[in-house]
Tab-separated table of C-alpha atoms in Angstrom:
chain	number	residue	atom	x	y	z
A	1	MET	CA	85.457	90.441	86.637
A	2	GLN	CA	82.853	92.699	85.137
A	3	ASP	CA	83.232	93.716	81.524
A	4	PRO	CA	84.466	96.148	80.410
A	5	GLN	CA	87.178	96.750	82.996
A	6	PRO	CA	88.401	100.256	83.751
A	7	LYS	CA	91.990	100.840	82.754
A	8	LEU	CA	94.606	101.204	85.474
A	9	ILE	CA	97.149	104.017	85.536
A	10	PHE	CA	100.061	103.755	87.973
A	11	ALA	CA	101.943	106.724	89.446
A	12	HIS	CA	105.296	106.154	91.178
A	13	GLY	CA	106.786	107.818	94.223
A	14	LEU	CA	109.605	110.242	94.981
A	15	TRP	CA	112.912	109.563	93.141
A	16	MET	CA	111.356	106.588	91.340
A	17	ASN	CA	110.442	105.992	87.682
A	18	GLY	CA	107.872	103.198	87.793
A	19	LEU	CA	110.167	100.188	87.439
A	20	GLU	CA	109.512	99.373	91.089
A	21	MET	CA	105.799	98.981	90.234
A	22	THR	CA	106.417	96.451	87.436
A	23	TRP	CA	105.505	93.408	89.537
A	24	LEU	CA	102.238	94.967	90.712
A	25	ARG	CA	101.298	96.058	87.199
A	26	SER	CA	102.044	92.587	85.867
A	27	ARG	CA	99.919	90.813	88.480
A	28	LEU	CA	96.947	93.075	87.835
A	29	ARG	CA	97.430	92.723	84.094
A	30	ASP	CA	97.226	88.941	84.613
A	31	ARG	CA	93.740	89.558	85.974
A	32	GLY	CA	92.609	91.131	82.721
A	33	TYR	CA	93.315	94.809	83.341
A	34	SER	CA	94.919	97.183	80.888
A	35	THR	CA	97.780	98.953	82.678
A	36	ALA	CA	99.878	102.023	81.991
A	37	GLN	CA	102.670	103.717	83.948
A	38	PHE	CA	102.721	107.507	84.279
A	39	GLN	CA	106.258	108.850	84.665
A	40	TYR	CA	106.952	112.332	85.968
A	41	ASN	CA	109.705	114.481	87.421
A	42	THR	CA	109.305	113.900	91.157
A	43	VAL	CA	111.534	116.847	92.090
A	44	ALA	CA	109.946	119.303	89.636
A	45	PRO	CA	109.546	122.817	90.993
A	46	LYS	CA	105.805	123.139	90.330
A	47	LEU	CA	102.895	120.936	91.337
A	48	ALA	CA	100.638	122.507	88.692
A	49	ASP	CA	102.919	121.420	85.844
A	50	ASN	CA	102.835	117.776	86.902
A	51	CYS	CA	99.069	117.906	87.413
A	52	ARG	CA	98.654	119.165	83.844
A	53	ARG	CA	100.937	116.441	82.504
A	54	PHE	CA	99.051	113.799	84.466
A	55	ARG	CA	95.763	115.154	83.104
A	56	GLN	CA	97.026	114.793	79.546
A	57	PHE	CA	98.186	111.241	80.231
A	58	ILE	CA	94.821	110.274	81.733
A	59	LEU	CA	92.934	111.709	78.760
A	60	SER	CA	95.218	109.837	76.362
A	61	ARG	CA	93.903	106.534	77.760
A	62	GLN	CA	90.514	107.341	76.177
A	63	GLY	CA	88.081	106.043	78.715
A	64	PRO	CA	87.360	105.630	82.419
A	65	VAL	CA	90.445	104.843	84.486
A	66	THR	CA	91.432	103.943	88.017
A	67	LEU	CA	94.573	105.569	89.406
A	68	ILE	CA	96.953	103.575	91.620
A	69	GLY	CA	99.589	105.784	93.216
A	70	HIS	CA	102.480	104.774	95.442
A	71	SER	CA	103.634	107.319	98.032
A	72	LEU	CA	103.953	110.728	96.324
A	73	GLY	CA	102.167	109.238	93.303
A	74	GLY	CA	99.013	108.904	95.383
A	75	VAL	CA	99.253	112.518	96.512
A	76	LEU	CA	99.722	113.640	92.912
A	77	SER	CA	96.697	111.572	91.861
A	78	LEU	CA	94.426	113.349	94.337
A	79	GLN	CA	95.910	116.766	93.605
A	80	THR	CA	95.374	116.233	89.867
A	81	LEU	CA	91.731	115.281	90.315
A	82	ARG	CA	91.207	118.225	92.632
A	83	ALA	CA	92.632	120.535	89.955
A	84	PHE	CA	90.696	118.832	87.126
A	85	PRO	CA	87.538	117.335	88.676
A	86	ASP	CA	85.969	116.429	85.313
A	87	LEU	CA	88.630	113.841	84.449
A	88	PRO	CA	87.285	110.334	83.662
A	89	VAL	CA	88.638	108.845	86.893
A	90	GLU	CA	86.406	106.249	88.548
A	91	LYS	CA	88.501	105.371	91.597
A	92	ILE	CA	91.863	106.120	93.208
A	93	ILE	CA	93.984	103.727	95.267
A	94	CYS	CA	96.852	105.140	97.326
A	95	LEU	CA	99.656	102.898	98.560
A	96	GLY	CA	101.583	104.328	101.501
A	97	SER	CA	100.779	107.892	100.439
A	98	PRO	CA	101.402	110.772	102.886
A	99	LEU	CA	98.090	112.481	102.142
A	100	VAL	CA	97.971	114.463	105.383
A	101	ASP	CA	101.591	115.179	106.328
A	102	SER	CA	105.144	113.872	106.029
A	103	ALA	CA	107.420	113.913	109.061
A	104	ALA	CA	110.266	112.629	106.905
A	105	GLY	CA	109.697	115.402	104.370
A	106	ARG	CA	109.552	118.103	107.031
A	107	SER	CA	112.799	116.845	108.527
A	108	MET	CA	114.522	116.941	105.130
A	109	GLN	CA	113.274	120.491	104.576
A	110	LYS	CA	115.264	121.708	107.562
A	111	VAL	CA	118.639	121.265	105.844
A	112	ALA	CA	119.844	122.532	102.465
A	113	PRO	CA	120.900	119.120	101.078
A	114	GLY	CA	117.508	117.710	102.012
A	115	ARG	CA	115.652	120.570	100.331
A	116	PHE	CA	117.745	120.090	97.197
A	117	MET	CA	117.124	116.337	97.097
A	118	MET	CA	113.404	116.688	97.708
A	119	GLY	CA	112.753	119.399	95.132
A	120	GLY	CA	109.586	121.450	94.972
A	121	LEU	CA	106.810	118.982	94.194
A	122	LEU	CA	106.485	117.226	97.551
A	123	PRO	CA	106.503	120.406	99.678
A	124	GLN	CA	103.886	122.025	97.430
A	125	ALA	CA	101.656	118.950	97.233
A	126	ILE	CA	101.715	118.148	100.960
A	127	PHE	CA	102.698	121.258	102.953
A	128	GLU	CA	101.908	124.359	100.888
A	129	GLN	CA	98.732	123.196	99.128
A	130	PRO	CA	97.475	120.455	101.466
A	131	LEU	CA	94.492	118.331	100.560
A	132	ASP	CA	92.914	118.806	104.031
A	133	GLU	CA	89.832	116.737	103.158
A	134	TRP	CA	88.588	114.673	100.213
A	135	ASN	CA	85.312	116.158	98.993
A	136	SER	CA	85.124	114.511	95.564
A	137	ALA	CA	82.565	111.804	94.757
A	138	VAL	CA	85.410	109.668	93.372
A	139	PRO	CA	86.091	106.843	95.870
A	140	VAL	CA	89.592	106.805	97.359
A	141	GLY	CA	91.041	103.765	99.095
A	142	VAL	CA	94.286	103.878	101.077
A	143	ILE	CA	96.553	100.956	101.950
A	144	ALA	CA	99.048	101.806	104.715
A	145	GLY	CA	102.037	99.724	105.801
A	146	THR	CA	102.951	99.001	109.419
A	147	ARG	CA	106.322	97.234	109.083
A	148	GLY	CA	108.574	100.008	110.352
A	149	PHE	CA	111.821	99.546	108.438
A	150	GLY	CA	113.019	102.155	105.970
A	151	PRO	CA	114.940	105.384	105.314
A	152	GLY	CA	112.344	107.582	106.959
A	153	ARG	CA	113.494	106.370	110.362
A	154	VAL	CA	116.951	107.771	109.650
A	155	VAL	CA	115.833	111.322	108.869
A	156	ALA	CA	112.853	111.685	111.208
A	157	ARG	CA	111.156	110.343	114.317
A	158	LEU	CA	108.086	108.813	112.705
A	159	PRO	CA	104.859	108.386	114.680
A	160	ARG	CA	104.012	104.723	115.202
A	161	PRO	CA	102.824	102.676	113.464
A	162	HIS	CA	104.642	103.436	110.216
A	163	ASP	CA	106.062	101.698	107.149
A	164	GLY	CA	109.604	102.996	107.563
A	165	THR	CA	108.909	106.113	105.501
A	166	VAL	CA	105.301	107.186	106.076
A	167	ALA	CA	103.295	107.004	109.301
A	168	VAL	CA	99.842	105.440	109.178
A	169	SER	CA	98.410	108.646	110.654
A	170	GLU	CA	99.858	110.562	107.686
A	171	THR	CA	97.752	108.466	105.302
A	172	ARG	CA	94.385	109.061	107.001
A	173	LEU	CA	92.864	111.848	104.917
A	174	PRO	CA	89.340	112.802	106.065
A	175	GLY	CA	86.679	111.971	103.501
A	176	ILE	CA	88.325	108.950	101.862
A	177	SER	CA	86.165	105.885	101.220
A	178	ASP	CA	88.246	103.165	102.864
A	179	HIS	CA	91.519	102.587	104.696
A	180	ILE	CA	93.357	99.395	105.654
A	181	GLU	CA	96.700	98.540	107.241
A	182	ILE	CA	99.012	95.716	106.152
A	183	PRO	CA	102.260	94.415	107.744
A	184	TYR	CA	104.605	95.557	104.962
A	185	THR	CA	107.182	98.302	104.532
A	186	HIS	CA	106.897	101.286	102.219
A	187	THR	CA	108.625	99.377	99.413
A	188	THR	CA	107.721	95.736	100.059
A	189	MET	CA	104.009	96.525	99.819
A	190	LEU	CA	104.597	96.841	96.061
A	191	PHE	CA	105.434	93.121	96.010
A	192	ALA	CA	102.689	91.909	98.342
A	193	PRO	CA	100.002	89.523	97.025
A	194	VAL	CA	97.520	91.075	99.456
A	195	VAL	CA	97.952	94.428	97.688
A	196	VAL	CA	97.117	92.799	94.360
A	197	ASN	CA	93.979	91.288	95.874
A	198	GLN	CA	92.933	94.479	97.595
A	199	CYS	CA	93.503	96.665	94.530
A	200	ASP	CA	91.445	94.255	92.437
A	201	HIS	CA	88.659	94.230	95.026
A	202	PHE	CA	88.595	98.010	95.388
A	203	VAL	CA	88.390	98.519	91.621
A	204	GLN	CA	85.416	96.137	91.527
A	205	HIS	CA	83.561	97.230	94.654
A	206	GLY	CA	84.861	100.617	95.817
A	207	ARG	CA	85.956	99.151	99.143
A	208	PHE	CA	88.596	96.776	100.507
A	209	MET	CA	88.101	93.195	101.719
A	210	ARG	CA	87.589	92.722	105.437
A	211	ASP	CA	87.783	88.897	105.492
A	212	PRO	CA	91.245	88.042	106.934
A	213	ALA	CA	91.344	84.754	105.027
A	214	ALA	CA	90.581	86.495	101.748
A	215	GLU	CA	93.114	89.198	102.457
A	216	SER	CA	95.904	86.703	103.050
A	217	GLN	CA	95.396	84.435	100.054
A	218	SER	CA	97.876	84.623	97.207
A	219	GLU	CA	97.139	86.086	93.832
A	220	ASP	CA	97.251	82.569	92.344
A	221	GLU	CA	94.598	81.334	94.740
A	222	SER	CA	92.300	84.266	94.071
A	223	GLY	CA	92.944	84.776	90.366
């Protein structure tokens, strides 16, 4: 790895608190990265408030950082950089993030219990203030899952392929630097060695690996 390494900041998804990203953080930390977990209220009423809090957290790391966001955390990462384009962010990696749309979210919005559970952040970040296109010079890489098992299938008819919660088509934001698909679900991708390898490679090169053999090797083999 080049020296010095940019620091990694992780942002969790809806209803989560970052514990589910512990394994991924640990594996990347084993590769010499400094890691930090940003925690936020995923059902907060205002997108702007969370963007400001994320900005403060990024600045507190005192140096260039790479953001790694899972699901809603990836959306929040892009929304924060759009709101504060001068932040010292070098790259962004989104894992299963519904950057374009969310069929599961739209389905939940149709009923009062679903709206209550979802809160205000997701609708604002995806439906009301959509990203539309990525125009920033900051490279964005997206990893989408194609193993279609998960709660999203219960609440919505997801376009195929999907990861059980987010459809691959919902992750394809125009203007991003790179996009790959892996055979994992929305949650199991957080425990996939290939994700460790691909995150490491994207931080180093601004693009994902395209060699199938390299993509499938374990973190021990590539570390």
